[in-house]
Coordinates of C-alpha atoms and ligand atoms in Angstrom, one line a residue:
M1 CA -51.2 115.1 -68.9
I2 CA -52.0 116.1 -65.3
F3 CA -54.2 113.3 -64.2
P4 CA -53.2 109.7 -64.6
P5 CA -55.4 107.7 -67.0
P6 CA -58.5 106.0 -65.4
L7 CA -57.7 102.6 -64.1
R8 CA -59.0 99.7 -66.1
E9 CA -60.9 96.9 -64.5
G10 CA -58.5 95.0 -62.2
G11 CA -56.7 98.1 -61.2
L12 CA -53.0 98.5 -61.8
R13 CA -52.7 95.0 -63.2
G14 CA -53.9 96.3 -66.5
R15 CA -51.4 99.2 -66.6
V16 CA -48.1 99.2 -68.2
D17 CA -46.4 100.4 -65.0
Y18 CA -47.9 97.5 -63.1
I19 CA -45.1 96.2 -60.8
P20 CA -45.0 92.4 -60.3
K21 CA -45.0 91.2 -56.7
E22 CA -41.4 90.0 -56.8
S23 CA -40.2 93.5 -57.7
Y24 CA -41.3 95.0 -54.4
E25 CA -39.0 95.3 -51.5
A26 CA -40.0 95.1 -47.9
V27 CA -39.0 97.8 -45.5
I28 CA -39.3 96.9 -41.9
G29 CA -38.4 98.6 -38.6
L30 CA -39.1 97.1 -35.2
E31 CA -39.9 98.7 -31.9
I32 CA -39.2 96.1 -29.2
H33 CA -40.1 96.3 -25.5
V34 CA -38.3 94.2 -23.0
E35 CA -39.3 94.0 -19.3
L36 CA -36.2 94.0 -17.1
N37 CA -36.0 91.4 -14.3
T38 CA -34.8 93.7 -11.6
E39 CA -36.0 93.0 -8.1
S40 CA -38.0 96.2 -7.7
K41 CA -39.9 98.4 -10.1
M42 CA -38.5 101.4 -12.0
F43 CA -39.4 104.2 -9.5
C44 CA -40.6 102.5 -6.3
A45 CA -39.7 99.5 -4.1
C46 CA -42.5 97.2 -5.2
P47 CA -41.3 93.8 -6.3
V48 CA -41.2 92.9 -10.0
S49 CA -43.1 89.6 -10.1
F50 CA -45.2 87.7 -12.6
G51 CA -48.5 85.8 -11.8
E52 CA -49.2 87.3 -8.3
K53 CA -52.7 88.1 -7.1
P54 CA -53.9 91.2 -9.0
N55 CA -53.1 94.6 -7.3
T56 CA -51.0 93.2 -4.5
Q57 CA -47.6 94.4 -5.8
V58 CA -48.5 98.1 -5.7
C59 CA -47.8 101.2 -3.6
P60 CA -48.8 104.9 -3.8
V61 CA -45.9 105.6 -6.2
C62 CA -46.8 103.1 -8.9
L63 CA -50.5 103.8 -8.3
G64 CA -49.8 107.5 -9.1
H65 CA -51.2 108.9 -5.9
P66 CA -50.9 112.7 -5.6
G67 CA -47.7 114.0 -4.0
V68 CA -45.6 110.9 -4.4
L69 CA -42.1 111.2 -5.9
P70 CA -40.3 108.6 -8.1
V71 CA -36.9 107.3 -7.1
L72 CA -34.9 105.9 -10.0
N73 CA -33.8 102.2 -9.8
G74 CA -30.0 102.2 -10.4
K75 CA -30.1 98.5 -11.4
A76 CA -32.5 99.3 -14.2
V77 CA -30.2 101.9 -15.6
E78 CA -27.3 99.4 -15.4
Y79 CA -29.3 96.7 -17.2
A80 CA -30.5 99.2 -19.9
T81 CA -26.9 100.3 -20.4
L82 CA -25.8 96.6 -20.8
I83 CA -28.4 96.1 -23.5
G84 CA -27.3 99.3 -25.3
L85 CA -23.6 98.3 -25.1
S86 CA -24.3 94.8 -26.3
L87 CA -26.1 96.4 -29.3
N88 CA -23.0 98.4 -30.1
C89 CA -24.7 101.6 -29.0
E90 CA -23.2 104.8 -27.7
V91 CA -24.2 105.6 -24.2
T92 CA -25.2 109.3 -24.2
E93 CA -23.5 111.7 -21.9
F94 CA -26.7 113.3 -20.8
C95 CA -30.1 111.7 -20.7
Q96 CA -33.4 112.7 -19.4
F97 CA -36.8 111.3 -18.6
H98 CA -39.9 112.8 -20.1
R99 CA -43.6 112.5 -19.4
K100 CA -45.6 111.0 -22.1
N101 CA -49.2 112.2 -21.5
Y102 CA -52.2 110.2 -22.4
F103 CA -55.3 108.8 -20.6
Y104 CA -55.9 105.1 -20.5
P105 CA -57.3 103.1 -17.6
D106 CA -54.1 100.9 -17.4
M107 CA -52.0 103.9 -16.5
P108 CA -52.8 105.4 -13.1
K109 CA -50.8 108.6 -13.4
D110 CA -52.2 109.5 -16.8
Y111 CA -48.7 109.9 -18.0
Q112 CA -45.9 107.3 -18.6
I113 CA -42.4 108.2 -17.5
S114 CA -40.4 107.5 -20.7
Q115 CA -37.6 109.0 -22.7
Y116 CA -38.0 111.3 -25.6
D117 CA -35.2 113.2 -27.4
L118 CA -32.5 112.4 -24.9
P119 CA -32.5 108.6 -24.6
L120 CA -29.9 106.5 -22.7
C121 CA -28.3 104.8 -25.8
V122 CA -28.2 105.7 -29.5
E123 CA -26.7 104.6 -32.8
G124 CA -25.9 100.9 -32.5
Y125 CA -26.4 97.9 -34.7
L126 CA -27.1 94.2 -34.7
E127 CA -26.0 91.8 -37.4
V128 CA -28.2 88.9 -38.6
G129 CA -28.2 86.3 -41.4
E130 CA -24.9 84.6 -41.0
E131 CA -26.2 81.8 -43.3
K132 CA -27.0 83.8 -46.4
G133 CA -25.0 86.9 -46.0
V134 CA -24.8 89.2 -43.0
S135 CA -27.1 92.2 -42.8
R136 CA -26.4 95.0 -40.4
I137 CA -29.5 96.4 -38.9
R138 CA -28.9 99.8 -37.3
I139 CA -30.4 100.5 -33.9
T140 CA -31.7 104.0 -33.5
R141 CA -32.0 104.1 -29.8
V142 CA -32.4 102.1 -26.6
H143 CA -34.4 104.0 -23.9
M144 CA -35.9 103.4 -20.5
E145 CA -39.5 103.7 -19.5
E146 CA -42.1 102.2 -17.1
D147 CA -44.6 99.5 -18.0
T148 CA -48.3 100.0 -17.7
G149 CA -50.9 97.9 -15.8
K150 CA -52.8 95.2 -17.5
L151 CA -56.4 95.3 -18.6
I152 CA -58.4 92.1 -18.7
H153 CA -61.5 92.3 -20.8
I154 CA -64.3 90.0 -19.7
G155 CA -66.9 88.7 -22.1
G156 CA -67.0 88.9 -25.9
S157 CA -63.8 87.8 -27.6
G158 CA -61.5 88.9 -24.8
R159 CA -60.7 92.1 -26.7
I160 CA -62.1 95.5 -25.6
H161 CA -64.7 95.6 -28.3
G162 CA -67.7 93.6 -27.3
A163 CA -66.4 93.0 -23.8
D164 CA -69.0 93.3 -20.9
Y165 CA -66.6 94.9 -18.6
S166 CA -62.8 95.2 -18.0
L167 CA -60.6 94.6 -15.0
V168 CA -57.3 96.3 -14.3
D169 CA -54.3 94.8 -12.5
F170 CA -51.6 97.3 -11.6
N171 CA -48.9 94.8 -10.5
R172 CA -47.1 95.4 -13.8
A173 CA -47.5 99.2 -13.6
G174 CA -44.0 100.7 -13.1
V175 CA -42.0 97.6 -14.0
P176 CA -38.8 98.7 -15.8
L177 CA -39.2 98.5 -19.5
I178 CA -36.6 99.0 -22.2
E179 CA -37.6 100.1 -25.7
I180 CA -35.3 99.2 -28.5
V181 CA -36.0 100.9 -31.8
S182 CA -34.4 99.7 -35.1
E183 CA -33.9 101.8 -38.2
P184 CA -36.0 100.6 -41.2
D185 CA -33.1 98.3 -42.3
I186 CA -34.9 95.0 -42.2
R187 CA -35.8 93.6 -45.7
S188 CA -37.9 90.5 -45.1
P189 CA -40.2 88.9 -42.5
E190 CA -37.6 86.2 -42.0
E191 CA -34.9 88.8 -41.3
A192 CA -37.3 90.4 -38.7
R193 CA -37.6 87.0 -37.0
M194 CA -33.9 86.5 -37.0
F195 CA -33.4 90.0 -35.6
M196 CA -35.8 89.2 -32.7
Q197 CA -34.2 85.9 -32.0
K198 CA -30.7 87.3 -32.0
L199 CA -31.8 90.1 -29.7
R200 CA -33.5 87.7 -27.4
S201 CA -30.4 85.6 -27.3
I202 CA -28.2 88.6 -26.4
I203 CA -30.6 89.7 -23.7
L204 CA -30.8 86.2 -22.2
T205 CA -27.0 86.1 -22.2
L206 CA -26.9 89.3 -20.3
G207 CA -29.5 87.8 -17.9
V208 CA -31.5 91.1 -17.6
S209 CA -34.8 89.8 -18.8
D210 CA -36.5 86.5 -19.5
C211 CA -37.7 87.7 -23.0
N212 CA -40.8 85.6 -23.0
M213 CA -43.0 86.8 -25.9
E214 CA -46.0 84.6 -24.8
E215 CA -45.9 86.1 -21.3
G216 CA -45.3 89.6 -22.6
S217 CA -41.9 90.3 -21.2
M218 CA -40.8 90.8 -24.8
R219 CA -43.1 92.6 -27.1
C220 CA -42.7 93.7 -30.7
D221 CA -44.4 96.4 -32.7
A222 CA -43.5 96.0 -36.4
N223 CA -43.5 98.9 -38.9
V224 CA -43.9 97.9 -42.5
S225 CA -43.9 99.4 -45.9
I226 CA -43.0 98.4 -49.4
R227 CA -41.3 100.1 -52.3
P228 CA -40.3 99.0 -55.8
V229 CA -36.8 97.6 -55.8
G230 CA -34.3 100.3 -56.6
Q231 CA -36.5 103.1 -55.3
K232 CA -34.9 105.2 -52.5
E233 CA -37.9 106.8 -50.9
F234 CA -39.9 104.8 -48.4
G235 CA -43.5 103.9 -49.0
T236 CA -46.3 104.6 -46.5
K237 CA -45.9 102.5 -43.4
T238 CA -48.3 100.7 -41.1
E239 CA -47.6 99.6 -37.6
V240 CA -48.6 96.2 -36.5
K241 CA -49.3 95.5 -32.8
N242 CA -50.2 92.4 -30.8
I243 CA -47.5 90.1 -32.1
N244 CA -47.1 87.6 -29.4
S245 CA -44.6 84.9 -30.6
F246 CA -41.6 84.6 -32.8
R247 CA -43.6 82.6 -35.3
S248 CA -46.2 85.4 -35.5
V249 CA -43.5 88.0 -36.1
Q250 CA -42.8 86.4 -39.5
R251 CA -46.5 85.5 -40.2
A252 CA -47.9 88.9 -39.3
L253 CA -45.2 90.7 -41.4
Q254 CA -45.8 88.5 -44.4
H255 CA -49.5 89.0 -44.2
E256 CA -49.1 92.8 -43.9
L257 CA -46.6 93.0 -46.8
D258 CA -49.0 91.0 -49.0
R259 CA -51.8 93.4 -47.9
H260 CA -49.7 96.4 -48.9
I261 CA -48.9 94.9 -52.3
D262 CA -52.6 93.9 -52.9
T263 CA -53.7 97.4 -51.9
I264 CA -51.3 99.1 -54.4
D265 CA -52.0 96.5 -57.1
S266 CA -55.7 97.3 -56.9
G267 CA -55.1 100.9 -57.4
D268 CA -55.5 102.0 -53.8
R269 CA -53.1 103.7 -51.5
V270 CA -51.8 102.3 -48.2
V271 CA -53.2 104.3 -45.3
Q272 CA -50.8 105.2 -42.5
E273 CA -52.3 103.5 -39.5
T274 CA -51.8 101.2 -36.5
R275 CA -53.1 97.7 -37.1
H276 CA -53.9 94.8 -34.8
W277 CA -52.6 91.3 -35.6
D278 CA -55.2 88.6 -35.1
D279 CA -53.1 85.5 -34.7
A280 CA -56.0 83.0 -35.0
G281 CA -57.4 84.6 -38.1
G282 CA -54.0 85.3 -39.6
V283 CA -55.0 88.9 -40.6
T284 CA -54.4 92.5 -39.4
T285 CA -57.3 94.9 -38.8
S286 CA -57.2 98.7 -38.4
L287 CA -56.9 100.0 -34.9
R288 CA -56.4 103.8 -35.5
S289 CA -55.3 106.0 -38.3
K290 CA -52.8 108.8 -38.3
E291 CA -55.4 111.4 -37.7
E292 CA -56.4 109.6 -34.5
A293 CA -52.8 109.3 -33.3
H294 CA -52.1 110.7 -29.9
D295 CA -50.4 113.9 -29.2
Y296 CA -48.4 113.0 -26.2
R297 CA -47.4 116.5 -25.2
Y298 CA -44.0 115.2 -24.0
F299 CA -42.3 117.4 -21.4
P300 CA -39.2 116.8 -19.1
E301 CA -40.1 114.9 -16.0
P302 CA -39.6 117.5 -13.2
D303 CA -39.4 114.9 -10.4
L304 CA -36.3 113.2 -11.8
V305 CA -32.8 114.7 -12.3
P306 CA -31.2 114.1 -15.7
L307 CA -28.5 111.3 -15.8
I308 CA -24.9 112.2 -16.5
S309 CA -23.0 109.2 -17.8
D310 CA -20.2 107.8 -15.7
K311 CA -17.8 107.2 -18.5
P312 CA -15.2 105.1 -16.7
K313 CA -17.9 102.9 -15.4
V314 CA -19.5 102.5 -18.8
E315 CA -16.1 101.6 -20.2
R316 CA -15.6 99.0 -17.5
M317 CA -19.1 97.5 -18.2
K318 CA -18.3 97.3 -21.9
K319 CA -15.1 95.4 -21.2
A320 CA -16.9 93.1 -18.8
L321 CA -19.8 92.1 -21.2
P322 CA -20.3 88.4 -21.3
E323 CA -19.6 86.4 -24.4
L324 CA -22.4 87.3 -26.8
P325 CA -23.9 85.0 -29.5
D326 CA -21.7 86.2 -32.3
A327 CA -18.6 85.6 -30.3
R328 CA -19.9 82.3 -29.2
R329 CA -20.5 81.2 -32.8
V330 CA -16.9 81.9 -33.7
R331 CA -15.6 80.1 -30.6
L332 CA -17.9 77.1 -31.2
M333 CA -16.3 76.7 -34.7
E334 CA -12.7 77.1 -33.3
Q335 CA -13.0 75.1 -30.1
Y336 CA -15.1 72.2 -31.3
G337 CA -14.6 72.4 -35.0
L338 CA -18.3 72.8 -35.7
P339 CA -19.4 73.6 -39.2
K340 CA -20.6 77.1 -39.8
H341 CA -24.3 76.2 -40.0
D342 CA -24.2 74.2 -36.8
A343 CA -22.4 76.9 -34.9
N344 CA -24.9 79.5 -36.2
V345 CA -28.0 77.6 -35.1
I346 CA -26.5 76.5 -31.8
S347 CA -25.2 80.0 -30.8
L348 CA -28.4 81.7 -31.9
S349 CA -30.3 80.4 -28.9
K350 CA -28.6 80.8 -25.5
A351 CA -30.3 77.7 -24.2
T352 CA -29.2 75.5 -27.1
G353 CA -25.6 76.8 -26.8
D354 CA -25.6 76.0 -23.1
F355 CA -27.1 72.5 -23.8
F356 CA -24.4 71.8 -26.4
E357 CA -21.6 72.9 -24.2
E358 CA -22.8 71.0 -21.2
V359 CA -22.9 67.8 -23.2
M360 CA -19.4 68.6 -24.5
E361 CA -18.1 68.6 -20.9
T362 CA -18.4 64.8 -20.8
Y363 CA -18.5 63.8 -24.4
E364 CA -15.9 64.1 -27.2
D365 CA -17.6 64.0 -30.6
A366 CA -18.9 67.6 -31.3
R367 CA -20.3 66.8 -34.7
K368 CA -22.3 63.9 -33.4
V369 CA -23.6 66.0 -30.5
S370 CA -24.6 68.9 -32.7
N371 CA -26.2 66.6 -35.2
W372 CA -28.4 65.0 -32.5
I373 CA -29.3 68.4 -31.1
L374 CA -30.1 70.0 -34.4
V375 CA -31.7 67.1 -36.3
E376 CA -33.3 64.6 -33.8
L377 CA -34.0 66.9 -30.9
G378 CA -34.8 69.8 -33.2
A379 CA -37.5 67.8 -35.0
L380 CA -39.0 66.7 -31.7
L381 CA -39.0 70.3 -30.3
N382 CA -40.6 71.6 -33.5
Q383 CA -43.3 69.0 -33.4
A384 CA -44.0 69.7 -29.7
N385 CA -43.6 73.5 -30.2
L386 CA -41.2 73.6 -27.2
E387 CA -37.8 75.3 -26.6
I388 CA -34.8 73.2 -25.7
D389 CA -34.9 74.3 -22.0
E390 CA -38.6 73.5 -21.8
C391 CA -38.5 69.8 -22.7
A392 CA -37.8 66.7 -20.7
V393 CA -34.5 65.9 -22.5
T394 CA -31.5 67.3 -20.7
P395 CA -27.8 67.1 -21.6
R396 CA -27.5 64.1 -19.3
H397 CA -30.1 62.3 -21.4
L398 CA -28.2 62.9 -24.6
I399 CA -24.9 61.8 -23.1
D400 CA -26.5 58.6 -21.8
L401 CA -27.9 57.9 -25.3
L402 CA -24.7 58.6 -27.1
K403 CA -22.7 56.4 -24.8
L404 CA -25.1 53.4 -25.3
M405 CA -24.6 53.8 -29.0
D406 CA -20.9 54.0 -28.7
K407 CA -20.8 50.8 -26.6
G408 CA -22.8 49.1 -29.3
T409 CA -25.6 48.4 -26.9
I410 CA -28.1 50.0 -29.2
S411 CA -28.1 50.7 -32.9
G412 CA -28.6 54.2 -34.5
K413 CA -32.1 53.2 -35.5
M414 CA -32.9 52.0 -32.0
A415 CA -31.4 55.2 -30.6
K416 CA -33.9 57.4 -32.5
D417 CA -36.9 55.5 -31.1
I418 CA -35.4 55.5 -27.6
F419 CA -34.7 59.2 -27.8
K420 CA -38.3 59.9 -28.8
E421 CA -39.4 58.0 -25.8
S422 CA -37.0 59.9 -23.6
F423 CA -38.4 63.1 -25.0
D424 CA -42.0 62.0 -24.2
T425 CA -41.4 60.5 -20.8
G426 CA -38.2 62.1 -19.4
K427 CA -36.7 58.6 -18.8
L428 CA -33.0 58.1 -19.4
S429 CA -32.2 55.9 -22.4
S430 CA -30.4 53.4 -20.2
V431 CA -33.6 53.0 -18.1
I432 CA -35.7 52.5 -21.3
V433 CA -33.2 50.0 -22.6
E434 CA -33.2 48.1 -19.3
D435 CA -37.0 48.1 -18.9
K436 CA -37.7 46.9 -22.4
G437 CA -34.7 44.6 -22.7
L438 CA -33.8 46.5 -25.8
V439 CA -30.3 45.4 -26.4
Q440 CA -28.8 45.4 -29.9
L441 CA -28.2 41.9 -31.3
T442 CA -24.5 41.7 -32.0
D443 CA -24.0 38.0 -31.7
E444 CA -22.9 37.1 -35.2
D445 CA -24.0 33.4 -35.0
A446 CA -27.5 34.5 -34.1
I447 CA -27.7 37.1 -36.8
G448 CA -26.1 34.7 -39.2
K449 CA -29.0 32.2 -38.7
I450 CA -31.6 34.9 -39.4
V451 CA -29.7 36.0 -42.5
E452 CA -29.7 32.4 -43.7
Q453 CA -33.4 32.2 -43.0
V454 CA -34.1 35.3 -45.0
L455 CA -32.0 34.2 -47.9
A456 CA -33.8 30.8 -47.9
E457 CA -37.1 32.6 -48.1
N458 CA -36.1 34.9 -50.9
P459 CA -34.4 32.9 -53.7
K460 CA -35.6 35.6 -56.3
A461 CA -33.6 38.3 -54.4
I462 CA -30.5 36.1 -54.6
E463 CA -31.0 35.7 -58.3
D464 CA -31.4 39.5 -58.8
Y465 CA -28.3 40.1 -56.8
K466 CA -26.3 37.8 -59.0
G467 CA -27.8 39.5 -61.9
G468 CA -26.1 42.7 -60.7
Q469 CA -29.0 44.3 -58.8
E470 CA -27.2 45.6 -55.7
R471 CA -30.4 47.2 -54.5
V472 CA -31.9 44.0 -53.2
V473 CA -29.3 44.1 -50.4
G474 CA -31.3 46.9 -48.8
F475 CA -34.5 44.9 -49.1
L476 CA -32.8 41.9 -47.5
V477 CA -31.4 44.0 -44.6
G478 CA -34.9 45.3 -44.0
Q479 CA -36.2 41.7 -43.7
V480 CA -33.5 40.8 -41.2
M481 CA -34.2 43.9 -39.2
R482 CA -37.9 43.1 -39.2
L483 CA -37.3 39.6 -37.9
T484 CA -35.1 40.9 -35.1
Q485 CA -37.5 43.8 -34.3
G486 CA -34.8 46.3 -35.3
K487 CA -32.4 45.0 -32.7
A488 CA -29.7 43.5 -35.0
S489 CA -26.6 45.6 -35.5
P490 CA -27.0 47.0 -39.0
D491 CA -23.2 46.8 -39.6
A492 CA -23.2 43.1 -38.8
V493 CA -26.3 42.4 -40.9
N494 CA -24.8 44.2 -43.9
R495 CA -21.5 42.4 -43.6
L496 CA -23.0 38.9 -43.1
L497 CA -25.5 39.3 -45.9
K498 CA -22.9 40.4 -48.4
S499 CA -20.5 37.6 -47.6
K500 CA -23.3 35.0 -47.7
L501 CA -24.6 36.4 -51.0
N502 CA -21.2 36.4 -52.6
N503 CA -20.7 32.7 -51.5
K504 CA -24.0 31.5 -52.9
Ligands
LIG1 P1 -43.2 107.4 -35.9 O1 -43.0 108.8 -36.0 O2 -44.4 106.9 -36.6 O3 -43.1 106.9 -34.5 P2 -40.5 106.7 -36.4 O4 -39.7 107.4 -37.5 O5 -40.2 107.1 -35.0 O6 -42.0 106.8 -36.7 O7 -40.2 105.2 -36.6 C1 -40.8 104.2 -35.8 C2 -40.4 102.9 -36.3 O8 -40.8 102.7 -37.7 C3 -38.9 102.6 -36.4 O9 -38.6 101.3 -36.0 C4 -38.5 102.9 -37.9 O10 -37.4 102.1 -38.3 C5 -39.8 102.4 -38.5 N1 -40.1 103.0 -39.8 C6 -40.0 104.4 -40.1 N2 -40.4 104.6 -41.4 C7 -40.7 103.4 -41.9 C8 -41.2 103.0 -43.2 N3 -41.4 103.8 -44.2 N4 -41.3 101.6 -43.4 C9 -41.1 100.8 -42.4 N5 -40.7 101.1 -41.2 C10 -40.5 102.4 -40.9
LIG2 ZN1 -44.9 100.6 -6.2
LIG3 MG1 -41.4 107.4 -33.1

């Protein structure tokens, strides 16, 4: 038979070769742009700065006036090389800039100086997923280019469609930009998020960008397709743009994968196109199809000489790379005896790793510190949607709290409440304790009296205990804690209760 049988109502679901959702595999490749934090732009002396008055950080070069010549920023090449080396790439012997031609109002020259078939770095990899089994994601290339200006659409939804007019700010035009392209080796939205996080952590460790997705100094275009598990050939991909946070990397990809599966399930074909992620709506919408794709007419940039790699220098740079997250993870386990999971999470974020190690400079118990960072602080950060270096709690706050607990001034239960207040107000625990007179009640005579009172009020509980119901101890401890407003030392309460119960 040449033609497939007509689809029944409900599309492929009615067919014998219907593939259940779980049998599809995600294929994802990321293209990530990172703005370098060099002092000056890629090809001129204008400062790289964020949040300045529009069109004040510009000159004839980055405005693309006729007759100007670009001069390559050596620091930008060095930073790009560092990124390539830390991603296990090979630095190419000969690399060249190309002009990528297209017209758009945010680009004054009508071409972007970028790299094409001769990029700075090629063939690297990044490993993710230490928890569940390491996946090696190959890096196709790391290349250099210049950023564009910024369009601000006024009126309507803030997007170009429906806007009354648009403004352009060229301060960002010509800022050094690095593009990192992965092979389609990523197999889940979660893995994509981990890849982005690891990459961010590496680049922050190098100190060459602040990698802020919300402010746009790190941007991600995600290419997605699906295929039945076991199939070698790739399916048709779509490219999702406008992903502006780590959370949306995972959300946008999950949505897009589901859309691919639904499309195929209903008997349609996925169309190769670029799609826009709408974070508020949680959906992607079509931007342009393959037919509308640009032909960039790349040609070698005649105003810039090719770069010949300085091999000894590259070797020296490779040797001098700082300790990267993977190495830090291993060291955290060796030096502090941290469990694997803790070391993973702590090393995955540069700021968390720095926080942990700063506390460890003046505090001994690594497990306790990592527990407080991952569990208590982690929960508060999650709730507030903040990063560890954006919140009011500093290493000093945690040290202060842990020491108060060690001295027995406060109980573990009190510590949690105090920590929350520290987080909200930025006050040190010792200050909160002092202000509120929150001192743990350790005086055994005083606690003993309250224990007696609770026992006197709960004869039934005593009977139950004698009858073998150990559970009532928990209830009685709760009563004592209530009467002491949580200040009694839980150890002392437990001990006193048990001894008094056993003597009844
Ligand atoms: P294009 O020619 O459309 O630019 P490329 O081959 O250069 O495509 O790949 C661009 C990005 O898309 C890379 O990150 C790559 O890993 C990814 N990619 C390529 N093919 C697929 C696919 N079938 N599914 C998912 N991602 C893909
Ligand atoms: Zn300039
Ligand atoms: Mg491409």
